[in-house]
């Protein structure tokens, strides 16, 4: 266990005291580990194996994981699920910039088989410019227009937005305040070339609820003697208090007075409800905590509004219109924390009304699941939303078994993408009821209509099984999710959980047809053979001159059922190049050798070759072939390390310029730089080198250098050739704001911890997630375990160690959910967990 992992100490409950430990997230073994250590990691930690297998699938561009030549995937999470499944989430970059709408998921099992892949369906960036002509300050000004009152802003980040008809370079600016009289925290994507708003989404998800008071209940709190707190240390991150964000405290472990207007009583209801949701996720769905990694989020009560919401960092609960009750019963609380589950499953919150409707329906589903799990006689499970709190005096606000009874659509139609988000949840809520209970369940449960064209009847599989299927679907979520994607994901989840021949598979499909969501192309059929395989390449790229050859091993695995014959073929070959396989077909579990023979007339260039394996199903992997021109008799190469850096205006960035003799004898290489921002200069020490030697590049910015992202081209001019390398320079404004930087170098040594601190003077609560940018010179990023400590002393994971190959660290940017005040000292801790590679922390910054 990491020394920084949070430990529960004393957990006070009304009936007993318990002790629990938080299990840190699993990570793959460091790539430098000895073979015996790697074997131990694989045998004892299936999550590590899942990470390694998924990384290999990403490298092979398996099935849906194809990417362009300027794109890369980085692993962000490994989440265990039911039935020993693991869901490995990735984010994509384009020329080093994050791609919003470029996320992906690889599903593996505990045996190390790839079971499924999912990727956001947006177009792949191609020739998207990476230099902004609109400043970050202007982007913030534009983003502020989304709100009627702006309370806070965060420094924008430059991203490629892949939502919409074509990818665009945009600033992702976050603004918080009031919109249409309601709290709002919006991500606003401002076109970095035109200054127009390209898209936006609101982290605040408003909702209302059900239930009321639960009488004398046992809740998890903390403390001893005469000092107690409504903080549940057995469920890290869970606490409840007022609008200032602090948990309520007391001199004893007795809370509330059963009054509908008492806020401490409201926290009793809120804690009781979220603790039941936490337990339901663990016991029914195999999920660890609200966020999937053993943590939750705080709750606040006393909101001066007839409402409740999730704002991306915490839940907030108001009161009924007559001010007689607080909106903190089970299905309200579980609904709002359901938004947190949606946000912390792959793909995040997403954009658009249809995606927003799915988000709202997800909240209702987790409310229904938690209500059923709690089985509290004061609030029986009923698939109604908001009937007991009676928020505005009209009874429930949503009906899951018959949404149209309250004016929401029962069935999917082409109007859903333009329907208000709470109403757009109707088809998802209706589907979940049909899946869980059926259309005519009996036993006092209400009947449910079936949409035109649907099956004559649907027989339910039970609410726990329905919850498992939906959780399995959520684990495949991407940021571009729509109803057709949920159907495909839930069918895949039903098959992996219960088998293709199961009633659960058939019912999942029937329930979707019953709400008019049609099957997508390629959806697997229920009742058919479940034999399947996967395919991979090693290596995934290579080069050859005309007349030469490149080879790769084509690996296959039996992922389910029995082994089968897989026929191999290749497409996308450049003119004059042929592909052969030895053997041309294999039994899944065996391998073949791919040989690419480059013809003498094949033009120089880089080509993506698709290797296809055809059996009972078809799977693909991608090989990148670079065909060089006739090899020169004398040549060199040039490289940069790191290839990117972030500085405040007036500061300097450095990089090592490496050269190598690639053909013939060494030669003199003269160095120069272009593409510098206004006021910036570049110097080399020395200014010329003999190929095989290195130089230090220093880019010095002026206090007046405009903030923004710049591509600096370093050119090496030799006797026989000229080569270039690029450096991605980000300049931050010095005009205050909420971004703080430490540029001091700190050594990173084997098996030791390196710490660097930043003092923030920003006011109020830190905007969650905080954005952290780190520049490190280290040849094995996968050996580094990085955490950040907030001013309150709480540690948060930033970048966990693990991987299958060593890569240069360079500059990497992370978003980390926190619950902290902004002002005070933030500490970055870097632990080098393995021997053989050392380096230094060059700089880091945090936006709070």
Phi, psi and omega in degrees: 000135176301143179295340182268352179299142184285134177251134172283135181256272180251123180247111182272132172227166185293336185244337185202167175247132182235163179229134179217155178243142174275127178273124180290157179300147179281149179219153176293154178297147178303143183296340179278356184295148178294153182309319181296320178295321179295320178298319179297317180298319182292318184289323186264351185220091181297336177293323176296318178297319179301318180296317182294316181294318180295320177300322179294320178296320177298315181298323181278357184052050184295130174047255186276003188264024179293153181210162180279172183294337181260012184249155177212152175254144172232135182285135182241340182196149170235114186242122176286152177224190180292160176059033177059033175265152177231137184243112186255116186261145181227151169245152185250149174235155175233115184050039177088351180266140176299141176256109176280117188097017180239025185276164182208162179224137172245126180260126178232165174251176185293342180275357179089026177259138172283122183258335182192159173225149175218143179215145176303140192269006180295160180294149179282136180298142175208121181061026174285127179296148182248004178250125181281140171257346173261131184287160177298322180296319179294321178300320178295320178299317179295317181298326181298336181290347178287343184245149174280334174218127181255122178261331184200156175222160175239152180300129181293156172241147181274126183222165169259119180269115184263000174284146178103190185291323180213151180295149181221147171281122183223159166270130173265099183253133180251126179232145180229148180163230184235134174227123181053038176080003183239153176300144183210133171233106190247137165270116181247123181262110183256123180305122186282359178250330184246339183083004178275153175284119181273325181187169175198159170211154185255126176288336181283119179247106183279147178201174178219175193217202193224181175073184175204247178257153185243017177065209180285115182229160176266126178232151177278123176229197178211162177124180178196167177063245181241024181223111182230159181219146175278054177240123183265095182285349174280346176232084190307134180096343182273122174203168180216139179193199184272195188288347178278356177090353180271144177291147174293144178235163179200171181271352176218175184260035175243127191232141173078168180227015178071012179270140180291345180256357182274125186285331176294323175296320177300323178290329174300312178299316183295314179295315178304317185289311182290330176292324174293323178295316177303313181293322178297316178301319181289310189280325184263322192245355177071025180257140182265103178075180180291320185270002179086352180237028174084019180227160176233201184222157182286161173239144175237145176236168179091015176298130182277065183198152175274077191186175169207151182204164170248130185249016181095345180228329180205163175264151182221133189235131178259221189219169176289163184298327178276003177061025181264342184220149172270148185274060185232035172280179190302309189284338172289310182297312181294328176298311182294318176290339173296327173297323178296321177297315180300317183291329185260006166270163185308146177092345177064210189278330178076184187221153175100157184294322181293316176297319178297322176296321176296321177299313180295317178298325176300317177301316179297320180296315179291332172296315179295318179298315182292320178299319179291319180295317183295325179048044180277125183298339178285348182207073183298153178297131186216356180060024170252150181243112173092016185284330184271323177288336176048065195305312182241017177087010181248016181078211184294154178259341174216150182232116186281329183275342177207075184306327183294342178298337178242021173089006180260153182290136173281330193239150175285143175209175181293348179276348183302318181300341178249011180272143177308142195300321181294322176289324180295348176284347186308306182299324179291315177300317180297315178301316184296320178296314179298319178296317184284315191245338186088175183276342180216071191287336183072190179064026180086355179276146185289149173285161184226135182288160175243135183289158180303133180089356180276180178293163181290333179201161176225131178256123186291159180253002182097146187292326180293315178296322177298319178296320178298318181295316181291324177296321177296327176290315180302326181292348176257004187297142169238168186292346181259019185303138170224178185302320181297329177290322178296318180302309181299318182292321181288325175296315178299320179294318180298321180292316182290331181276319190236350179097153181293335181271008188275156172296328181297322178296311181297320182291322178303314180293315182298320180295322177293318178298328180289346176244018172071026172262112186279159178291141176276162179300134177085005179296131181295149180269145174281147176084001178263172181303139181261010179292134180206169182213171173231165182224145179212163179235144175212115354285177181260000179206161178188173181224156178202150175274161175308132184089353181260187182224154170229142182233157176208152176268127176264110180262145175230155177222145170276114184265339175199155180069215183256164179295153182216164177280131181241119177269137187250141177210165180226144178223168182082017182288140176291159181302131178091353181255139179240158178236140175224151180238138178229103356281170182280344174217148182225162168274129185308131188113343179255176183229165179222159177255122175269129176240123176256116181258112184276125180287158181293340181261000181295129182289148177295147180153179178247131186233140175264115182253126181266121175262124184245131172252123184244118174226229174291336171229178180237134176227155183229158171217159187240135177244131179261114181254124175254120178260119181271163173282183179304126185304132179289158178278341181208121184201171179213171176232163180223144181212163178235145176211114357285172181262001180205163178193158180236130179223157168276149179306130184103348180256175184237152175240147180233155177206149177269125177266111180260144175230157177213147174276116184260343178202143177070212183263164180295155180216162178282133181239119176268135188252142176210166181224146178220168180083018182286145176290167180302130177088353183263149177229157178234138176226152180236138178229100000277170183281341175218148183224163169271130184309131188112344178256177183229165178220159177256122176268129175238120176256113182256124178260157177262158177302337181266000179299127182296142175294146179156182179250134186226145175255112180263125181262122176261125183247131173252117182253114181254192181286322186249347186202166175232132179229156182229160171217155184242148179237125180270108182256125175249124179251127179257149181289151176258013186274032177091221180088207189237020176250130183231145189227144169238115183262007182287136178282139176227133179289144175243117183239159184301136173064018180237161177257135175245132182236143176222137185244154176227134176258120180264137175251009179293151183260164175077198181275139177298134177290123182257133003279148171285155179251126182239126176246129186232130174246118183229137170261104184200133187277355178221083179303331184289351177271355189258132177246114191241131180228160173231140177251129179278173180302334180278354180098357180279135179265143178230137177288135179251305184214105183280149180290165173129151179156181183248345177221157178272134176228154174297144182282305180066219179251128179226146182239139184227153169245130188233117176295132180223164170226091191211158161284155184281323186282144177125193185265126174254132186241125174265129180241125179242119177249124175271108191271001182211161184274162168108342180222132177230173180181209179208152171279120182275312179193163172207155178222156179224134175252115185251000000 
